[in-house]
XYZ file of C-alpha atoms in Angstrom:
376
model
C -112.257 -33.632 54.589
C -112.697 -29.929 53.889
C -110.209 -27.824 55.810
C -113.108 -25.909 57.597
C -114.462 -29.106 58.896
C -111.064 -30.328 60.156
C -110.492 -26.956 62.006
C -113.867 -27.252 63.648
C -113.045 -30.809 64.871
C -109.646 -29.923 66.015
C -108.762 -26.864 67.907
C -105.415 -25.166 67.136
C -104.940 -27.304 63.999
C -101.552 -26.626 62.067
C -102.127 -26.467 58.571
C -99.259 -26.827 55.846
C -99.356 -26.629 52.050
C -99.221 -30.217 50.523
C -95.887 -30.711 48.778
C -96.178 -34.171 46.838
C -92.885 -33.634 45.088
C -91.004 -32.820 48.162
C -92.571 -35.946 50.137
C -91.542 -38.230 47.116
C -87.859 -36.883 47.409
C -87.939 -37.543 51.223
C -89.266 -40.969 50.828
C -86.658 -41.752 48.139
C -83.935 -40.652 50.560
C -85.440 -42.772 53.314
C -85.482 -45.726 50.953
C -81.797 -45.313 50.032
C -80.940 -45.318 53.728
C -82.784 -48.497 54.106
C -81.160 -49.908 51.257
C -77.789 -49.378 52.938
C -78.697 -50.620 56.345
C -81.360 -53.318 56.215
C -82.127 -55.101 52.752
C -80.732 -55.275 49.135
C -84.151 -54.828 47.473
C -86.034 -51.466 48.281
C -88.498 -49.510 46.531
C -90.719 -46.490 47.071
C -94.507 -47.298 47.341
C -96.074 -43.972 46.809
C -97.687 -41.975 48.338
C -96.675 -43.054 51.746
C -94.733 -46.248 51.879
C -91.589 -48.157 51.301
C -91.443 -51.851 49.975
C -88.558 -54.067 51.398
C -87.783 -57.695 50.163
C -86.142 -59.189 53.230
C -85.044 -62.358 51.482
C -81.980 -63.582 52.883
C -81.194 -60.265 54.640
C -83.119 -60.643 57.805
C -80.764 -63.061 59.370
C -78.249 -60.360 59.548
C -80.437 -58.534 61.846
C -81.564 -61.414 64.069
C -84.667 -62.481 62.102
C -87.826 -60.758 61.050
C -89.116 -59.500 64.128
C -85.715 -58.097 65.305
C -85.251 -56.546 61.923
C -88.622 -54.976 62.173
C -88.155 -53.648 65.607
C -84.690 -52.189 64.632
C -86.172 -50.504 61.580
C -89.003 -48.928 63.391
C -86.944 -47.943 66.378
C -84.424 -46.077 64.357
C -87.066 -44.132 62.519
C -88.619 -43.482 65.940
C -85.250 -42.113 67.352
C -85.297 -39.855 64.059
C -88.651 -38.409 64.932
C -90.516 -40.540 62.233
C -93.546 -42.438 63.497
C -93.943 -45.731 61.543
C -96.443 -48.510 61.353
C -95.006 -51.723 60.204
C -96.011 -55.235 59.011
C -94.114 -58.398 57.734
C -96.173 -60.693 55.443
C -95.866 -63.282 52.787
C -96.930 -61.053 49.976
C -96.508 -57.523 49.149
C -100.282 -56.912 48.930
C -100.861 -58.541 52.175
C -98.108 -56.397 53.848
C -99.496 -53.397 52.303
C -102.917 -53.970 53.843
C -101.510 -55.085 57.428
C -99.085 -52.145 57.459
C -101.947 -49.595 57.170
C -104.918 -51.419 58.787
C -103.706 -53.900 61.273
C -104.572 -53.267 64.960
C -101.028 -53.457 66.068
C -98.657 -50.598 64.725
C -95.924 -53.422 64.295
C -97.176 -56.717 63.004
C -95.242 -59.963 61.966
C -97.595 -62.483 60.137
C -96.768 -66.016 60.636
C -95.055 -67.721 57.458
C -97.913 -69.371 55.201
C -100.449 -67.306 56.984
C -103.127 -67.605 54.005
C -106.134 -65.378 53.787
C -106.907 -65.767 57.599
C -104.650 -63.011 58.589
C -106.393 -60.382 56.217
C -110.012 -61.670 57.152
C -110.583 -58.950 59.777
C -109.116 -56.028 57.793
C -111.785 -53.242 56.574
C -113.004 -52.753 53.076
C -113.658 -49.505 51.147
C -117.031 -47.736 51.311
C -118.218 -48.736 47.918
C -117.855 -52.407 49.099
C -119.584 -51.652 52.443
C -122.543 -50.374 50.520
C -123.030 -53.900 49.131
C -122.703 -55.337 52.560
C -119.139 -56.385 52.535
C -117.294 -55.405 55.745
C -114.116 -57.350 55.746
C -111.846 -58.743 53.399
C -112.890 -62.234 54.587
C -116.300 -61.395 53.116
C -114.865 -61.219 49.638
C -112.621 -64.220 49.507
C -115.511 -66.768 49.047
C -117.441 -64.560 46.724
C -117.631 -65.363 42.776
C -115.366 -62.891 41.092
C -117.530 -62.322 37.894
C -120.152 -60.049 39.636
C -117.463 -58.008 41.466
C -115.505 -57.682 38.310
C -118.520 -56.428 36.457
C -119.271 -53.843 39.149
C -115.774 -52.841 40.083
C -113.619 -53.583 37.313
C -110.575 -56.283 37.046
C -108.516 -54.200 39.731
C -110.311 -55.554 42.665
C -109.708 -59.258 41.775
C -106.050 -58.407 40.853
C -105.360 -56.719 44.129
C -107.134 -59.555 46.123
C -105.070 -62.213 44.346
C -101.755 -60.172 45.100
C -102.572 -59.871 48.857
C -103.451 -63.595 48.892
C -100.208 -64.245 47.080
C -101.860 -65.843 44.168
C -100.591 -63.232 41.640
C -97.022 -61.850 41.111
C -96.317 -58.326 42.209
C -92.738 -57.539 41.080
C -90.620 -55.001 43.003
C -88.348 -52.747 40.833
C -85.444 -52.103 43.215
C -84.248 -48.611 43.806
C -80.663 -47.938 42.830
C -78.601 -44.662 43.534
C -76.906 -42.927 40.813
C -73.494 -43.327 42.246
C -73.825 -47.046 43.277
C -70.479 -48.921 42.613
C -71.559 -52.272 40.832
C -70.181 -54.914 38.595
C -72.550 -56.970 36.260
C -72.060 -60.130 34.091
C -74.644 -61.287 31.531
C -74.420 -64.880 30.170
C -75.102 -66.085 26.672
C -76.365 -69.404 28.256
C -77.970 -69.502 31.673
C -75.735 -71.032 34.255
C -76.632 -73.201 37.473
C -73.672 -75.027 38.685
C -72.428 -73.912 42.078
C -68.689 -73.986 40.600
C -69.691 -71.644 37.851
C -71.490 -69.275 40.301
C -68.526 -69.206 42.594
C -66.145 -68.480 39.483
C -68.222 -65.636 38.516
C -68.517 -64.170 41.991
C -64.704 -64.077 42.021
C -64.623 -62.124 38.831
C -67.413 -59.638 40.106
C -65.647 -59.172 43.300
C -62.132 -58.416 41.666
C -63.784 -55.826 39.471
C -65.712 -54.278 42.246
C -62.665 -53.964 44.439
C -60.815 -52.331 41.642
C -63.606 -49.641 41.530
C -63.496 -49.365 45.244
C -59.658 -48.800 45.121
C -60.064 -45.957 42.709
C -62.194 -44.046 44.991
C -60.412 -44.761 48.235
C -63.353 -46.784 49.610
C -63.884 -50.076 51.265
C -67.236 -52.129 51.212
C -69.350 -52.569 54.350
C -72.333 -54.155 52.604
C -72.291 -56.308 49.367
C -75.471 -57.174 47.554
C -75.287 -60.323 44.928
C -78.520 -60.102 42.861
C -79.048 -63.290 40.420
C -81.733 -62.769 37.831
C -83.228 -66.180 36.835
C -84.545 -67.149 33.412
C -88.239 -67.028 34.903
C -87.443 -63.309 36.006
C -87.131 -64.109 39.709
C -84.354 -62.721 41.874
C -82.016 -64.737 44.070
C -80.335 -62.445 46.575
C -77.310 -62.759 48.867
C -76.248 -59.942 51.244
C -73.167 -59.759 53.254
C -71.816 -57.414 55.614
C -68.308 -56.420 57.291
C -67.469 -55.013 60.477
C -64.992 -52.718 58.992
C -64.360 -51.237 55.411
C -63.046 -54.121 53.223
C -61.801 -54.351 49.770
C -59.657 -57.631 50.032
C -61.161 -59.517 47.154
C -60.157 -63.002 48.497
C -62.014 -62.177 51.841
C -65.114 -61.010 50.174
C -65.273 -63.790 47.812
C -65.155 -66.273 50.726
C -68.001 -64.431 52.400
C -70.181 -64.734 49.303
C -69.350 -68.050 48.251
C -70.205 -69.356 51.791
C -73.819 -68.550 51.062
C -73.873 -70.097 47.611
C -75.993 -72.955 48.931
C -78.849 -70.463 49.530
C -79.076 -69.477 45.850
C -81.668 -71.438 43.962
C -80.669 -71.143 40.260
C -84.106 -72.830 39.105
C -83.811 -73.234 35.225
C -80.579 -71.246 35.235
C -79.446 -67.677 35.844
C -78.840 -65.205 32.968
C -77.421 -62.087 34.895
C -75.509 -61.654 38.040
C -74.691 -58.278 39.530
C -72.627 -57.318 42.615
C -73.100 -54.077 44.236
C -71.429 -52.150 47.301
C -74.548 -50.696 48.692
C -72.620 -49.324 51.717
C -69.046 -48.085 51.144
C -66.982 -46.221 53.550
C -63.448 -44.367 53.344
C -60.792 -47.310 53.498
C -57.975 -46.228 55.892
C -54.559 -47.998 54.871
C -52.861 -49.301 58.090
C -49.056 -49.745 58.468
C -47.830 -53.100 59.800
C -45.332 -52.487 62.543
C -42.633 -55.260 63.435
C -41.548 -55.039 67.060
C -39.343 -57.186 68.970
C -40.489 -55.846 72.217
C -44.308 -55.729 72.087
C -46.679 -58.199 70.433
C -49.040 -56.698 67.730
C -52.675 -57.230 68.268
C -54.076 -59.959 65.935
C -56.655 -58.671 63.390
C -59.939 -60.520 64.054
C -62.049 -58.674 61.784
C -62.198 -61.516 59.303
C -63.320 -63.963 62.079
C -66.011 -61.511 63.019
C -67.175 -61.187 59.532
C -67.565 -64.904 59.075
C -69.526 -65.457 62.218
C -71.612 -62.286 61.906
C -72.778 -63.349 58.456
C -73.811 -66.534 59.809
C -75.639 -65.633 63.018
C -76.267 -61.935 62.605
C -74.154 -58.839 63.512
C -76.296 -58.316 66.601
C -75.070 -61.619 68.053
C -71.542 -60.875 67.678
C -70.409 -58.293 70.215
C -68.114 -57.374 73.041
C -68.690 -55.556 76.611
C -68.034 -52.081 77.178
C -68.345 -49.892 80.331
C -71.367 -47.634 80.889
C -71.824 -44.821 83.269
C -74.096 -46.300 85.837
C -74.427 -46.261 89.678
C -75.778 -49.824 89.538
C -73.084 -52.491 88.950
C -75.437 -54.688 87.017
C -75.923 -52.119 84.396
C -72.263 -50.839 84.506
C -71.677 -52.712 80.931
C -73.247 -52.860 77.643
C -73.101 -54.643 74.381
C -71.128 -52.822 71.588
C -70.041 -54.019 68.058
C -67.157 -56.470 68.246
C -64.865 -54.042 66.116
C -65.825 -50.812 67.557
C -62.515 -49.249 68.596
C -62.117 -48.208 72.200
C -61.234 -44.903 71.391
C -64.448 -44.106 69.569
C -66.258 -44.917 72.809
C -64.141 -42.639 74.853
C -64.239 -39.743 72.319
C -68.026 -38.869 72.505
C -68.363 -36.098 74.910
C -70.744 -33.400 75.724
C -68.259 -31.183 77.540
C -69.886 -31.764 80.949
C -67.383 -34.454 82.286
C -65.725 -37.703 81.681
C -68.849 -39.526 82.403
C -70.424 -38.191 79.254
C -67.795 -40.104 77.181
C -69.392 -43.379 78.346
C -72.280 -45.094 76.331
C -75.821 -44.103 77.421
C -77.611 -46.874 79.150
C -80.465 -48.394 77.160
C -83.007 -47.236 79.676
C -82.025 -43.607 79.320
C -82.763 -43.634 75.493
C -86.055 -42.456 74.153
C -88.739 -45.001 73.898
C -89.855 -46.129 70.510
C -93.085 -45.254 68.827
C -94.109 -47.205 65.715
C -94.711 -47.205 61.893
C -94.766 -49.756 59.183
C -92.910 -52.822 57.395
C -93.874 -55.806 55.569
C -92.708 -59.157 54.083
C -93.687 -61.712 51.332
C -93.139 -65.236 50.147
C -90.585 -66.592 47.590
C -88.942 -63.262 47.148
C -89.758 -62.768 50.908
C -90.491 -59.105 50.927
C -91.194 -56.455 53.469
C -92.502 -52.927 53.265
C -92.325 -49.776 55.476
C -95.317 -47.447 55.201
C -94.898 -43.987 56.357
């Protein structure tokens, strides 16, 4: 649309020079943040989207719908309005994220073409009498390919989950990662567990050199058919105990489908934080508090970190609202240390009803690699 026409339609319109390079850099920074917080496979979907493969990562956030709400809500609190969709294929999520009636949409698993049928089509197709995607599904491909080229059929097949659409995951330059390639593909659970132990030991050594502890670990297994099997675990506190991390990863070996064999395994610490060494104190007078972080990690990786919490006081005149849920391992001093200088009540967590409400933007999901995409 010409600028003059846009100014005539909207009074007081604010104009800015386009900066595609700057937009791409900002989108990549956002993708790296999502990589650390939500899913192990994330890619930029230019010009305005982010693709997220949620396979075996959504359980850490309470499921697909809860993960979608958390992501969109975090973006809203940061001032970014997002539309989001979760679907069985990248192409379907791409379409639903941008054209679904709801700003945040979760398609049922195995939805097929029905969920896409009502979405609009481009102007060139409307000239031929096609109004919705459903009008195209039952049409013969040869005339459409002759008129519009092979791209139309390819994109339609990808949206329906009939054609592969691989995701090339984004990796930061300073990512701590350990890799192991195999001369012969492996498939036995015992072999996978042994390799996991080796990778964890190497990664913990790299973390120790930098004085860091792992908060998120992503295990990627590349199969001989070029499919990825993904395992993500999280920890409540920074950890570099090889035995503990190995156990958390091995507990999820049963979710790995090796197919005809795995030819490459990589383990990456997508989120690492400074590791503060603690000194054990022996006292004959006071009993030392037990370390329950290991138990919290085991439970949280099974049922999700949102399901493991403790109660903390909240500043409220209503007794029913005087407590809130906080992460199980959040130290009490962290709650008491947040002050705005107006009084002791400002140190308490803010009640949820006092927080800004969410506006929405986009995410999506797909089959066998189960994927999701956030479009900006």
